[in-house]
Phi, psi and omega in degrees: 000159171267114191240132178259132174248111180267111189100042191285346182260005180277180182304312179279317187302316181298318179290324180295318178304312182297318181289325176295319176300314181297332179277359175094010180274153172273122191247136171247123183257117181248134176188160173296328184253018180295135176209154183297332181293343182268351185223159175300160185298333183274004174266127178281131183260135173229103180270125181194177184223124181296346175277351183236093183306328182296336182275359187254002184301125178083005185304318187259005182294129177075011182270132176273316181218148181226142172256128181251112188238024186275128172218126189259052187292340183284350181259143179298324179262045187299325181295318178296316180296314181298324177296313181296314182295320180295319178297318181296315179293320179303316181292317179299313182293322180292315181296326183275353178079029176301135185281316184223147171230134176245125182244129176267110184247198183235140172293143180218028171060235187278004176069011179258147176052048183292144172293160178305321180298309181289324177298322178294320177301317179296320181296319178297320175304314181296321179295314184290329185291348178270003177287170181277357179269168172275123181260134170242127181250127173247124181253128182233156171268222177297130172261120185270123178176160177293121183107350177283125180297319181297315181289329179295326176300313178300315181298314181297318181300318182288340176282324195253341187232090176296331172238121185245123165263109194234161178297158183295342179295352180298341179258010175293133179291141177216159180228085183295172176215138176290149182301323180297321179291320178300317178295319180299319178292317181301318180283324184299327183294336181299330184264004182239104184301329182301336184279352176300128178078005185263159174239124187228150171262144176231140180192173175287173185291342187234154178266138179235181165238165177297327177298312181291329177292321176298315181294321177298314181297317178298316181300318180295338178262007179075026181241166174233142178231145174251123186246125181239098179290141176233141186276354190264358184273109181289165176304321180295316179293323177301317183292324176291325176302326180296333179304330184268350192238352181213151176272356178299134182311129187303319181296337175272316183295322185301305180294331179294315182289329176296332180284346184288354175283343182267126173302133184230080180237156183291128173280120182306333180287341182241016185289117182294337181302331180284344183250320178237079184290132174231167173279102188287143180268125176300150180301322179303317180290319179299320178294317178302315181295318180296318179292323180293323180284329185288000000 
């Protein structure tokens, strides 16, 4: 197929482009910073900006399937931007007759009291589902890999704080997924007609907490950490605390940490593994691989 990756220079997008090539697809890489030097010669480059409609002419022409990986966390008004960009892409893809769109969203548990970040992900899903194409939504929690902002926060904390006084969300259940598994699922849905129009959760085989993930990461680095959760640290205070503990850009870290109050585990009714079975990577192995690459 001729496949468009929107957000091709990001953490997930770059790996997805390479895997799509390996699977034999013709790939178009779209990003504001897309350049031929960043991709193999057989990848078609489309440099453009979803904030500038004039730069998008012809983006979806001749495209069979598209992956939409845009999240505007670096902007204070990220929800407004993501809404606008999703609408713009929906119209382009619909007018060009794109057959399928796959959107990588976020798991959000019981859907109550969503953080702004997760609420925005849901809104983008709603915007895209009104397009004329078949939409497939994959929802993930933390994606573990070198270059993942969420995992880098965990990595930084274990480097800098042997004793952590941390917000109570550190015991929130989560179900991370290794980047290789996330890519395998993203590509796998293309070959399974049943996934058209579906919403699925993706994750590793086991449920963790942020506390246990921190301890695992520290252990893999030969370190020990003492974690003391406190109930008085608000989401706003938590995000300011991050300024002192991680190099991840604050505008990205803040909405991510605010989302950690929501349990993010795979719903068995929406588990993609039952439809697109892969050999799942244990979280322990995914962490080892991420640290080795980092």
